[in-house]
Short mmCIF file of C-alpha atoms in Angstrom, two decimals:
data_model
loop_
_atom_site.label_atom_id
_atom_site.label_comp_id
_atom_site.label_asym_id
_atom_site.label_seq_id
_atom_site.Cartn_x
_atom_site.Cartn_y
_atom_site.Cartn_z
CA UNK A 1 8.29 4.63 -82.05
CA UNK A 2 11.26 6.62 -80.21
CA UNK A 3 12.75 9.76 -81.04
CA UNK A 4 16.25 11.06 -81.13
CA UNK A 5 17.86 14.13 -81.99
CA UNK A 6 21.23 15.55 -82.81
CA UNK A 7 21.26 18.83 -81.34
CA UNK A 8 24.58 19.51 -82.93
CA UNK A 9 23.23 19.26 -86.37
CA UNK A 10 19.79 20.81 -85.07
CA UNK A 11 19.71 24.28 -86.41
CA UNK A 12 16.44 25.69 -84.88
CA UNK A 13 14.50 26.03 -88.26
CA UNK A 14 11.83 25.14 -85.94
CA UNK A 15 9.93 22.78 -88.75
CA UNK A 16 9.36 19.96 -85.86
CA UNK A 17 7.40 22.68 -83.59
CA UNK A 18 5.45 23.47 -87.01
CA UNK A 19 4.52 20.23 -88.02
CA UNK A 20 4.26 18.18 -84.50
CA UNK A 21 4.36 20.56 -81.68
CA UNK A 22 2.69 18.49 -79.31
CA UNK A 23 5.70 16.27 -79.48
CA UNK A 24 8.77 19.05 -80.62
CA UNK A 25 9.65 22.48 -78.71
CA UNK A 26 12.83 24.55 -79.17
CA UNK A 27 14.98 25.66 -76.43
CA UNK A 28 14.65 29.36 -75.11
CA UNK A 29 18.08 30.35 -75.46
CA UNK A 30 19.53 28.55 -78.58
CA UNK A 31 15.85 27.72 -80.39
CA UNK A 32 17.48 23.98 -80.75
CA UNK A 33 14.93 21.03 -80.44
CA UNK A 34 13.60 19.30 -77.31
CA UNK A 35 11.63 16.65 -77.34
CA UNK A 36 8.54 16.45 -74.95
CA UNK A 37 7.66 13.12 -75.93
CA UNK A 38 10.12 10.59 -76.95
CA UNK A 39 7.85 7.96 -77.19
CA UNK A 40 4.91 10.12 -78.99
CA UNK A 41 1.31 8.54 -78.70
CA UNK A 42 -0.06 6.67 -81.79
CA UNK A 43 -2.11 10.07 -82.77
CA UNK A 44 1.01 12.01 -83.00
CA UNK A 45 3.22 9.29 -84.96
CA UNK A 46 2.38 10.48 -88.58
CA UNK A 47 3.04 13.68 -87.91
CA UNK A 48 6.56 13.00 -86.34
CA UNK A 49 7.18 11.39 -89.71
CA UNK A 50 6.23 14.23 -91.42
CA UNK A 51 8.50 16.06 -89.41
CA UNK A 52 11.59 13.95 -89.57
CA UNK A 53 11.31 14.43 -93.87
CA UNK A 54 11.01 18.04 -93.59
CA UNK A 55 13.77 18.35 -90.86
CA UNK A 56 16.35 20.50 -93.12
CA UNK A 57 18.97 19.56 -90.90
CA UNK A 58 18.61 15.58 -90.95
CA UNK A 59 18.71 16.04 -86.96
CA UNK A 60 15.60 13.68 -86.38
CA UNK A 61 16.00 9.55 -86.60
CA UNK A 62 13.36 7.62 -85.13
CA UNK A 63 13.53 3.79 -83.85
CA UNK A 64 11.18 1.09 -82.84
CA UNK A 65 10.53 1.67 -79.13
CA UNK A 66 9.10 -0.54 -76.85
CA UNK A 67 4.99 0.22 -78.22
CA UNK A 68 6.38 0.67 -81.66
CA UNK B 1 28.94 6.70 -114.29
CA UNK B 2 25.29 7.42 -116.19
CA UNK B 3 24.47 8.35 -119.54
CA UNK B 4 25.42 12.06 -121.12
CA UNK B 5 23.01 14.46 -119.35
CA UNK B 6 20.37 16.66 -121.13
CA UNK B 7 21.76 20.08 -122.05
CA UNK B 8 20.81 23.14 -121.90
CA UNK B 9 22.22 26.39 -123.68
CA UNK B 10 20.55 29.44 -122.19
CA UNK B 11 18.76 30.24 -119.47
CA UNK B 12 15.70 32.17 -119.73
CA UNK B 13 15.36 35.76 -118.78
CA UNK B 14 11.34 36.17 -118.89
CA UNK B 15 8.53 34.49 -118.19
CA UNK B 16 5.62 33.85 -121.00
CA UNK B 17 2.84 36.19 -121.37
CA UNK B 18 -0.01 35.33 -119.87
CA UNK B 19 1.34 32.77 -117.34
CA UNK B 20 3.15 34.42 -114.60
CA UNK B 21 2.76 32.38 -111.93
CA UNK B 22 4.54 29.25 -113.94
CA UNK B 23 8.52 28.94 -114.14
CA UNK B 24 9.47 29.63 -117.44
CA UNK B 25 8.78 26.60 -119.98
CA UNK B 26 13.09 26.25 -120.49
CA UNK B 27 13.19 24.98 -117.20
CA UNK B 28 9.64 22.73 -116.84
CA UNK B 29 11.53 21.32 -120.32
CA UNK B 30 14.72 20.65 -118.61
CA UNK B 31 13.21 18.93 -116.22
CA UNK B 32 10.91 16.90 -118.19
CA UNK B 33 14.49 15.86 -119.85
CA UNK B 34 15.45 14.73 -116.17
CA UNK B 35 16.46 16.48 -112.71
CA UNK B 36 19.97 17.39 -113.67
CA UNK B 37 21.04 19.46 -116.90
CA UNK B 38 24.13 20.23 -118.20
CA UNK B 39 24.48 23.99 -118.63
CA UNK B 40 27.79 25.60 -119.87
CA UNK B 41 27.79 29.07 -117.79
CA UNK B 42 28.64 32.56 -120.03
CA UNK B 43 32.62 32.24 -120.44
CA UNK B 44 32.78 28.82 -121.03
CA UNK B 45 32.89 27.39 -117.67
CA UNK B 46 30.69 23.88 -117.47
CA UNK B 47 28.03 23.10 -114.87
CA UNK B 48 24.62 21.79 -113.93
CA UNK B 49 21.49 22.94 -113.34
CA UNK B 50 18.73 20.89 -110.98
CA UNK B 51 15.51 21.27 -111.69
CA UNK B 52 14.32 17.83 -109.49
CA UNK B 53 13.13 17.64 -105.82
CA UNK B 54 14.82 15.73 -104.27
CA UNK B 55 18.19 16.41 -106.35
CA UNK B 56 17.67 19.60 -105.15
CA UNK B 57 16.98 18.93 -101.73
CA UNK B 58 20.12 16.75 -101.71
CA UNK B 59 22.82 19.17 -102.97
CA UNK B 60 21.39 21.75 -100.56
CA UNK B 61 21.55 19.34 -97.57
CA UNK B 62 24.93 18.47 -98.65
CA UNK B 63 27.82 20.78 -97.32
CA UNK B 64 30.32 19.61 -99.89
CA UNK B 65 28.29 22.18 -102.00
CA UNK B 66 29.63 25.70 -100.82
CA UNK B 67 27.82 28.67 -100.86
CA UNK B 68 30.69 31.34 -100.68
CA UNK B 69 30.25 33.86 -102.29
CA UNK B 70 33.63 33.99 -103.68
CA UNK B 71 33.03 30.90 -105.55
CA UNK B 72 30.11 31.62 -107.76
CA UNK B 73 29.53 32.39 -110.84
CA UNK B 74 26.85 34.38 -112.18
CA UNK B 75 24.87 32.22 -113.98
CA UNK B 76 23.67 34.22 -117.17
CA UNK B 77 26.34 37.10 -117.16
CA UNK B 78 30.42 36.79 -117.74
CA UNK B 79 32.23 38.82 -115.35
CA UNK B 80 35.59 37.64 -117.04
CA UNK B 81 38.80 37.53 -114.86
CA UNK B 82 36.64 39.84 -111.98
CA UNK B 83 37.48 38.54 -108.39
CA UNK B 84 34.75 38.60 -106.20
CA UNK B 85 35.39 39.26 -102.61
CA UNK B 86 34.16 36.86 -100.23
CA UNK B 87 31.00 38.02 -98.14
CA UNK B 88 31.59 40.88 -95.92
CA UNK B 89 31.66 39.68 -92.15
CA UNK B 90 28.08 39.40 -91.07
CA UNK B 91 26.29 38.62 -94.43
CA UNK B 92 26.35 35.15 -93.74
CA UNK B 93 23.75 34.10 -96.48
CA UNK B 94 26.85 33.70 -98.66
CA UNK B 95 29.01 31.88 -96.72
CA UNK B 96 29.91 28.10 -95.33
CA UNK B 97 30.49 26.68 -91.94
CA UNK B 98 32.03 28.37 -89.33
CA UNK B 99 31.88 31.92 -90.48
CA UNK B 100 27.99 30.85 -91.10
CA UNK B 101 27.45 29.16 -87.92
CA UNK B 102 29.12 32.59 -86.41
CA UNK B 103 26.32 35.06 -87.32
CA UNK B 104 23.19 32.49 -87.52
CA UNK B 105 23.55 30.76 -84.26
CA UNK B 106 22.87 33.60 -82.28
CA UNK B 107 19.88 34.41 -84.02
CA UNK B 108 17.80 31.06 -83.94
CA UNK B 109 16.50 31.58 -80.48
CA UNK B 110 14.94 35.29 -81.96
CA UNK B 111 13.20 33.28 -84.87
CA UNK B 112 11.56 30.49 -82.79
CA UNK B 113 7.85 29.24 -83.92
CA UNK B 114 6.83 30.01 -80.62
CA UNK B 115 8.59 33.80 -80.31
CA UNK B 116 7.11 34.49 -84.19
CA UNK B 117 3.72 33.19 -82.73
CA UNK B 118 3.91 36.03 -80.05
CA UNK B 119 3.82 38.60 -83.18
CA UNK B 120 -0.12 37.32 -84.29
CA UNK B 121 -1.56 40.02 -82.82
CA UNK B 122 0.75 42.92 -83.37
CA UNK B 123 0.53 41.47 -87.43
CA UNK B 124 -3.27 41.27 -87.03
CA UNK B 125 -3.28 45.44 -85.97
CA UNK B 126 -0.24 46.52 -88.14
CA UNK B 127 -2.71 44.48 -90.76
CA UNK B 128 -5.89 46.37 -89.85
CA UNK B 129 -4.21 49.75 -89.38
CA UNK B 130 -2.70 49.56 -93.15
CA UNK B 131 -6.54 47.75 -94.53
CA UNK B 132 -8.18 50.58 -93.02
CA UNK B 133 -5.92 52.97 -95.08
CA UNK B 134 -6.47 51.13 -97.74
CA UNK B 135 -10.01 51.68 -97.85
CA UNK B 136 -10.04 55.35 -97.28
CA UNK B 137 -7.48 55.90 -99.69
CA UNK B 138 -9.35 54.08 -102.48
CA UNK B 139 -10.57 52.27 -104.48
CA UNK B 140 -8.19 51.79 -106.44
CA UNK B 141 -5.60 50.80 -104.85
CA UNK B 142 -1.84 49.79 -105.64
CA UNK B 143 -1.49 46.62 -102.95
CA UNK B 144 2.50 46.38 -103.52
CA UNK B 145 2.35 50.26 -101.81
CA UNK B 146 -0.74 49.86 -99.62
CA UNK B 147 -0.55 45.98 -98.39
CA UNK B 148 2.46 43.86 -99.23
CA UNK B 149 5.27 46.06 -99.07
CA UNK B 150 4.40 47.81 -95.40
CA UNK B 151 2.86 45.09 -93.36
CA UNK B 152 5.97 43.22 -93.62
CA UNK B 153 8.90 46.04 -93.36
CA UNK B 154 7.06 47.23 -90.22
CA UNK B 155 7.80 44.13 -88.57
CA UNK B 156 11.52 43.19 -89.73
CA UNK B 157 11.68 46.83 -88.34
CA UNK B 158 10.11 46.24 -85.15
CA UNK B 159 11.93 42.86 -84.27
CA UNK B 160 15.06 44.79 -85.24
CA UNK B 161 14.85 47.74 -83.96
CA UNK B 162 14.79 50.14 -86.75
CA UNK B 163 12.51 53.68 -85.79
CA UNK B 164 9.84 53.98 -87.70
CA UNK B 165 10.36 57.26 -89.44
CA UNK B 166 13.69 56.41 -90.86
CA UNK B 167 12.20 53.60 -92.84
CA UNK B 168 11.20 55.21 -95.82
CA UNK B 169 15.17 55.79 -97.19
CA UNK B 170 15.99 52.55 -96.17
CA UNK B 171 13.08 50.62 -97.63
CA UNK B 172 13.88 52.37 -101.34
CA UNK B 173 17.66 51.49 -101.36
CA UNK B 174 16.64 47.56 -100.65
CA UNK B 175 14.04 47.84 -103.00
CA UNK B 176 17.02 48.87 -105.74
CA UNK B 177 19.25 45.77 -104.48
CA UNK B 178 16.19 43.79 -105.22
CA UNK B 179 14.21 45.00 -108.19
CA UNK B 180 16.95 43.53 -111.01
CA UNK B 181 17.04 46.48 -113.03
CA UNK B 182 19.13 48.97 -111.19
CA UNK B 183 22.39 49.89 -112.89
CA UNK B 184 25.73 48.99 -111.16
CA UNK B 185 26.15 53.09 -109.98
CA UNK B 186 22.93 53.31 -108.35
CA UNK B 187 23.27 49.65 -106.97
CA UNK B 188 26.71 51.09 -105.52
CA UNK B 189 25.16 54.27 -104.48
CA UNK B 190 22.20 52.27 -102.69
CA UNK B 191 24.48 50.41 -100.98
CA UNK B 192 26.79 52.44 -99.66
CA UNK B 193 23.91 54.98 -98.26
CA UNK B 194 22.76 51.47 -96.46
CA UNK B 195 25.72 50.78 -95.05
CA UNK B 196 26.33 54.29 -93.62
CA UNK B 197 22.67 53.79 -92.38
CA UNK B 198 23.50 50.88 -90.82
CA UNK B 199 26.50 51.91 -89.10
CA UNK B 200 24.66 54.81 -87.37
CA UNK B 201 21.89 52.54 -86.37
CA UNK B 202 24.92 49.93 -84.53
CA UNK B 203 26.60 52.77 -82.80
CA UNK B 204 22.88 54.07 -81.77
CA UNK B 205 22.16 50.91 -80.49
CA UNK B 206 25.51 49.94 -78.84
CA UNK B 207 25.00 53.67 -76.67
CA UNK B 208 21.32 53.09 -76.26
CA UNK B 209 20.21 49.65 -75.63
CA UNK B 210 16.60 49.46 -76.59
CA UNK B 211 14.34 45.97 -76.86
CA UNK B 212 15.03 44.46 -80.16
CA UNK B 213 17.57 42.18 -81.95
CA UNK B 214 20.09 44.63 -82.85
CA UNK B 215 20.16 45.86 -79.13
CA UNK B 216 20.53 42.46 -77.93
CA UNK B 217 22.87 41.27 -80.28
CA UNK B 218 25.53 44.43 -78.73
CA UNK B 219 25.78 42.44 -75.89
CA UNK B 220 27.98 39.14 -77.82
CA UNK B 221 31.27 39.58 -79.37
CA UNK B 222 30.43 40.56 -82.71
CA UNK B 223 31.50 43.66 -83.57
CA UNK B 224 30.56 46.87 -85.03
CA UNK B 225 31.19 45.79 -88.95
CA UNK B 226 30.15 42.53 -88.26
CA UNK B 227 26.34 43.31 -86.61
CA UNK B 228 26.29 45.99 -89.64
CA UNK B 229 26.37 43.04 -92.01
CA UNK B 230 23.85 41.14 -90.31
CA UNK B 231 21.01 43.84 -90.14
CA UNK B 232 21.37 44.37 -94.06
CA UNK B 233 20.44 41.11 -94.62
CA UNK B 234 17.91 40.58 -92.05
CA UNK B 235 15.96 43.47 -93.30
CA UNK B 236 16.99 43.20 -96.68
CA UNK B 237 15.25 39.87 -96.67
CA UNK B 238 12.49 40.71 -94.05
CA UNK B 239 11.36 43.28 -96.55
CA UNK B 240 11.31 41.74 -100.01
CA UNK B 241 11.02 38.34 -99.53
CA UNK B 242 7.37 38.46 -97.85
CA UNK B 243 6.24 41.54 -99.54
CA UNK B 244 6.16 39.73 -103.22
CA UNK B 245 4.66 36.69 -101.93
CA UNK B 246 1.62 38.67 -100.60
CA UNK B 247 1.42 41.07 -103.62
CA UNK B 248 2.09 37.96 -106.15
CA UNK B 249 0.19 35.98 -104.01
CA UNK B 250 -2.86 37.69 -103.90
CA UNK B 251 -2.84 38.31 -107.81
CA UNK B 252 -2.46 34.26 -108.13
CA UNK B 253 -5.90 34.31 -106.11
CA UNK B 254 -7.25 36.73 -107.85
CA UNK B 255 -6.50 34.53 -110.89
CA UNK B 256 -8.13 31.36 -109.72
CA UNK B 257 -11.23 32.96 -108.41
CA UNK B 258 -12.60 29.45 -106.55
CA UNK B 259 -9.20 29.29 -104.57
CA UNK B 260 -9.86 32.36 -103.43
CA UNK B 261 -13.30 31.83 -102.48
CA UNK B 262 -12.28 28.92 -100.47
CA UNK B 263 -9.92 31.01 -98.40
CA UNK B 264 -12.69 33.76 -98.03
CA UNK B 265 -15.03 31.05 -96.41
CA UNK B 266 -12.97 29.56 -94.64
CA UNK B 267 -10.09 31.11 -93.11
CA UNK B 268 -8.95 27.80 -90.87
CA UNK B 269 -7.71 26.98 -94.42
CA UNK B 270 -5.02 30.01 -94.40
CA UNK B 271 -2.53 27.31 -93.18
CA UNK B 272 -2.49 25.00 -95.84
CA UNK B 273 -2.93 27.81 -98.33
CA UNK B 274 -0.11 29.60 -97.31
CA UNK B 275 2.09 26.64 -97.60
CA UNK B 276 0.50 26.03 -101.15
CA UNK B 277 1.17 29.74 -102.25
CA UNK B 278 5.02 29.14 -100.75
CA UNK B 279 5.18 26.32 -102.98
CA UNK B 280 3.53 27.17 -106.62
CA UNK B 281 4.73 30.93 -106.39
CA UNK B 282 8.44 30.39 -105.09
CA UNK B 283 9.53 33.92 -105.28
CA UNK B 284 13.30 32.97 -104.22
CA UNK B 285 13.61 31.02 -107.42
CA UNK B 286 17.37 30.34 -107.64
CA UNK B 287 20.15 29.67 -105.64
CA UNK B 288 23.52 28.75 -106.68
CA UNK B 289 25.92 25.77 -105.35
CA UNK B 290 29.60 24.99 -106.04
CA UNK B 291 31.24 21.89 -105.70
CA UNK B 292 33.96 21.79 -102.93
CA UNK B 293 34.97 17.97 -104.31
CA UNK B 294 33.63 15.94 -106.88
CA UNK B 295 30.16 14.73 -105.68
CA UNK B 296 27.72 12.40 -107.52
CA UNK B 297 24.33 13.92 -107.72
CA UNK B 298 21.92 12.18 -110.23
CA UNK B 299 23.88 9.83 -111.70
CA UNK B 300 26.44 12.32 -112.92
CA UNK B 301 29.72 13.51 -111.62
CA UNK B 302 29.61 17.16 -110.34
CA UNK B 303 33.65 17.89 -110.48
CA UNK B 304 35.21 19.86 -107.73
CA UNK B 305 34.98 23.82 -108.62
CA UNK B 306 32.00 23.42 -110.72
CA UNK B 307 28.95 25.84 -110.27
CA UNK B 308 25.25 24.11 -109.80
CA UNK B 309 22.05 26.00 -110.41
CA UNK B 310 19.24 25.00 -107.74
CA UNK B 311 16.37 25.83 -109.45
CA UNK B 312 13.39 26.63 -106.50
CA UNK B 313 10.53 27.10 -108.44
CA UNK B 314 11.11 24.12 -110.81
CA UNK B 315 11.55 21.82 -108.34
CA UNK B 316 8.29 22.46 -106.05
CA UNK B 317 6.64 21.82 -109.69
CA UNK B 318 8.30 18.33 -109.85
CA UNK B 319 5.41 16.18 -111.20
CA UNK B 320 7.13 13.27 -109.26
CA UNK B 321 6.63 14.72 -105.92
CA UNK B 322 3.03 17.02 -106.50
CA UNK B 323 0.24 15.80 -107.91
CA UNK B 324 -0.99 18.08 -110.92
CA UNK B 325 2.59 20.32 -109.73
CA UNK B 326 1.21 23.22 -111.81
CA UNK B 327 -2.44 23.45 -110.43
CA UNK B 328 -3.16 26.18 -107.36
CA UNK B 329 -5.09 23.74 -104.63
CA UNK B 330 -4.75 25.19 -101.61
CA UNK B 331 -6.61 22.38 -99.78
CA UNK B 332 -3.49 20.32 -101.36
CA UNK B 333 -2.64 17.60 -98.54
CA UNK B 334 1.08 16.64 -99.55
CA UNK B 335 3.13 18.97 -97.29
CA UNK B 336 7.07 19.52 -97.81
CA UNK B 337 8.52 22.18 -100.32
CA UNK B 338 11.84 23.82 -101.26
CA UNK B 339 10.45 27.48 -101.14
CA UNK B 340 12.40 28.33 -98.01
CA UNK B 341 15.17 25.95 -99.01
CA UNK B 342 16.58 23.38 -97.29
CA UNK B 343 20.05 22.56 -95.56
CA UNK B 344 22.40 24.75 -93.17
CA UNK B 345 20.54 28.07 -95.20
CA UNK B 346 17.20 26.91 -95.05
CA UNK B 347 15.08 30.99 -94.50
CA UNK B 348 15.94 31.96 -91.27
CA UNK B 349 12.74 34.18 -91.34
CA UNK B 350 10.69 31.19 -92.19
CA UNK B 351 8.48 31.07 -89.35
CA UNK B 352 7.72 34.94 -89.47
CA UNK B 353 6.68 34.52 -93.18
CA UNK B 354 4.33 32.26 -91.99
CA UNK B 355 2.67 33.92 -89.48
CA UNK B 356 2.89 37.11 -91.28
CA UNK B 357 1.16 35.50 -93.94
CA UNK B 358 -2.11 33.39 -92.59
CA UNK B 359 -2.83 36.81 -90.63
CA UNK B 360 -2.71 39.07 -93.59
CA UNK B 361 -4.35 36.73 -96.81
CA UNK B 362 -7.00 36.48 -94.79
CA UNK B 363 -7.81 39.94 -93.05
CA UNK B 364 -6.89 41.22 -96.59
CA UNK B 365 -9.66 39.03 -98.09
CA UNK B 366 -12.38 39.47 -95.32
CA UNK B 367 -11.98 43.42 -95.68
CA UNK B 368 -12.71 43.70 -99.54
CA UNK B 369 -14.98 40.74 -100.26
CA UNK B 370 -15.19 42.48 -104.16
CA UNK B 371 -11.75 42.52 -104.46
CA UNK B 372 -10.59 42.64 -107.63
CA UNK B 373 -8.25 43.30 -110.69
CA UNK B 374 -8.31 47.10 -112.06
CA UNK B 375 -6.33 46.20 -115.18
CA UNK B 376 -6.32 43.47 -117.51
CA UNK B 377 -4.12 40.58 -116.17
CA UNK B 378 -1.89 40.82 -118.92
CA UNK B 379 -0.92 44.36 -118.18
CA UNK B 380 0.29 43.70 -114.46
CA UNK B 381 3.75 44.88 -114.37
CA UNK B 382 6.02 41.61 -113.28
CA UNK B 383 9.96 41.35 -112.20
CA UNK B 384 12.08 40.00 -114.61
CA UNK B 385 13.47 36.74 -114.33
CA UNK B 386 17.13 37.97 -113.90
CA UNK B 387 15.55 39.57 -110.14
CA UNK B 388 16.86 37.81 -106.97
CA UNK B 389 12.86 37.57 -105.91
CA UNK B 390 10.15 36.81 -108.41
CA UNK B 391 7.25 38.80 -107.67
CA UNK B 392 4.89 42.14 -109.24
CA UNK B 393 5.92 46.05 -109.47
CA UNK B 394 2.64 47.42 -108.99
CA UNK B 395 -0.59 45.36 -108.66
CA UNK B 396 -3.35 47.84 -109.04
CA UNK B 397 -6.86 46.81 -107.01
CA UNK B 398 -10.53 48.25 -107.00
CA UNK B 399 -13.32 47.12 -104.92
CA UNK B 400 -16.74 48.28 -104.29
CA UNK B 401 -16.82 50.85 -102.24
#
């Protein structure tokens, strides 16, 4: 699984953090999303999905990375 | 495109006796019917209401639905040929992109998980100094007074900067905005005294610099009228919004007595329960949409211009996304509601709701462990329908002392 964001849609609800936040942080001076781990470990994956269907901002899509 | 939709002909203005915790049974109806009505507003004007999930959750993501204020239309009462202004500069609840973007993108970074997790322990005393009162006031108690309403307006205040001691004025004129049955003088009266407040509290802040919001937000180009606008709805939402969901929240676990009990054993649960409360109460019920084109939503046509009810509360008791929609479990696993919204508007205060709530349920519950009712369930004094936020007047408490 690999994660990208759209920071231009990303509006810093801060859902990500809420639901994942070993994998999701916001930025100090905008509260947009970063993403500590693109490729986020097979305990974390459910979660991210959680996270990408709550996003209110449809800023999350994840892909099939190289580990799935 | 699809068949004729379900109509509806009124909306409801009250909620049955003896279940006031459920959205009224016009709307669980409507929705039984299927997730979009037809619903011909007062004057004649025709539009929809959605009462589904994820109908709901699509018109809201979608930005082809406006929320200026100029557009809407009240949805039970017909203001005839009355223009409405758009929102003033600042109050950017009522407004699209980029006036919106203007006023909420420089707040974000102030309403971060992590910044609203650095409040826990200043909630936790501002929790245990108003408990304490609480108990050497009483019992009884009324919790809307002694619990839901302060914990909550102290810290809006706090984050924005607002002293202490000139809360008390303020607090009463939002509660008028708020409460659904003020008359249109005293609404105009309230706000005007607000706004005046409001101004003096800019230019204090603009001379004065202190370490809050407000003070920091001096420092962009906004100006004077503009930060004005954006403190009256920060607070004006900080203060109600949180207040009724612990004061109705706390009668709906008073009401389902092994809920509560859960909680009170095991307070790693607040989480979860808070999320559950969010979702069966719903305070912010309603919020209205109008279409900037003509969309599809449903399998009917939404034409440009016409006005769409989102219906909150209905919609986090979808039966096709909950299981048992209408039952209080607050160990339920499926996560995801509409309570904050969803889309460009989604609560901005989200995250400080949160925390503000799995401190205080808890604390509130550990402190009186014989918590209880001190009137007869039916005689709990509840908004009306037509209110902005759902929630109790008055929730009178006893406990042994």
């Amino acid at each position: 699984m690999r994660i990208t964001v759209d920071t231009e849609r990303c509006m810093g609800s801060g859902m990500c953090v809420l639901t994942a936040e070993e994998v999701f942080d916001q930025r100090e001076d905008d509260g947009k999303v970063v993403v500590l781990r693109p490729e986020p470990p097979a305990g974390d994956r459910d979660a991210v999905r959680e996270a990408v269907g709550l996003c209110p901002a449809g800023a999350i899509t994840l892909s099939a990375g190289d580990r799935t | 495109m699809g068949e004729a939709p379900h109509t509806i002909t009124t909306l409801p203005t009250e909620r049955p006796p003896g279940r006031p915790f459920d959205p009224p049974p016009e709307l669980v109806e409507a929705r039984r019917h299927g997730p979009i009505s037809a619903y011909t507003f007062p004057g004649g004007k025709q539009g929809w209401l959605v009462t589904g999930f994820d109908l709901v959750r699509q018109v809201l993501a979608d930005q082809r639905f406006s929320s200026r204020k100029e557009l809407m239309l009240h949805p039970t009462v017909d203001y005839g040929d009355f223009v409405v202004p758009p929102a003033p500069p600042g109050e950017f609840l009522l407004m699209d992109e980029p006036r919106h973007g203007r006023y909420r993108r420089p707040l974000t970074a102030r309403f971060t998980v992590r910044r609203m997790r650095l409040l826990t322990e200043r909630i936790e005393q501002v929790t245990a100094e108003h408990l304490d009162a609480m108990a050497k006031a009483g019992p009884p108690a009324d919790l809307v007074t002694a619990f839901a309403k302060p914990i909550p307006a102290v810290m809006i205040c706090e984050l924005l900067g607002v002293p202490y001691e000139e809360r008390g004025s303020f607090q009463e004129n939002v509660d008028k905005f708020m409460d659904g049955e003020t008359n249109d003088e005293d609404l105009m009266a309230a706000y005007t005294s607000t706004q005046e407040y409001l101004a003096g509290l800019v230019a204090a802040k603009r001379a004065n610099p202190t370490d809050d919001v407000l003070s920091e937000l001096t420092e962009s180009d906004l100006d004077d009228e503009e930060l004005r606008g954006i403190a009256l709805i920060l607070l004006a939402a900080g203060i109600d919004t949180t207040a009724n969901m612990l004061s109705l929240g706390t009668f709906a676990l008073l009401r389902h007595p092994e809920q509560l009990a859960a909680l009170r054993g095991d307070p790693a649960l607040a989480d979860r329960a808070v999320e559950e409360l969010l979702r069966y109460l719903s305070v912010a019920k309603t919020f209205m949409r109008t279409a900037l084109e003509d969309v599809e939503v449903g399998g009917q046509l939404i034409r440009a211009g016409s006005p769409v009810i989102a219906s909150y509360h209905t919609a986090n008791r979808d039966p096709d996304r909950f299981t048992d929609p209408h039952g209080l479990d607050l160990a339920r696993q499926e996560g995801g509601h509409l309570a904050f919204g969803h889309g460009i508007h989604q609560c901005l205060g989200q995250q400080l709701a949160r925390v503000e709530m799995r401190v205080a349920f808890p604390a509130l519950l550990g402190r009186f462990p014989t918590l209880r009712l001190a009137v007869d369930p039916e005689e709990v004094d509840l908004r009306p329908e037509t209110a902005d936020i759902y929630g109790v007047k008055r929730l009178p408490v006893t406990w042994d002392a």
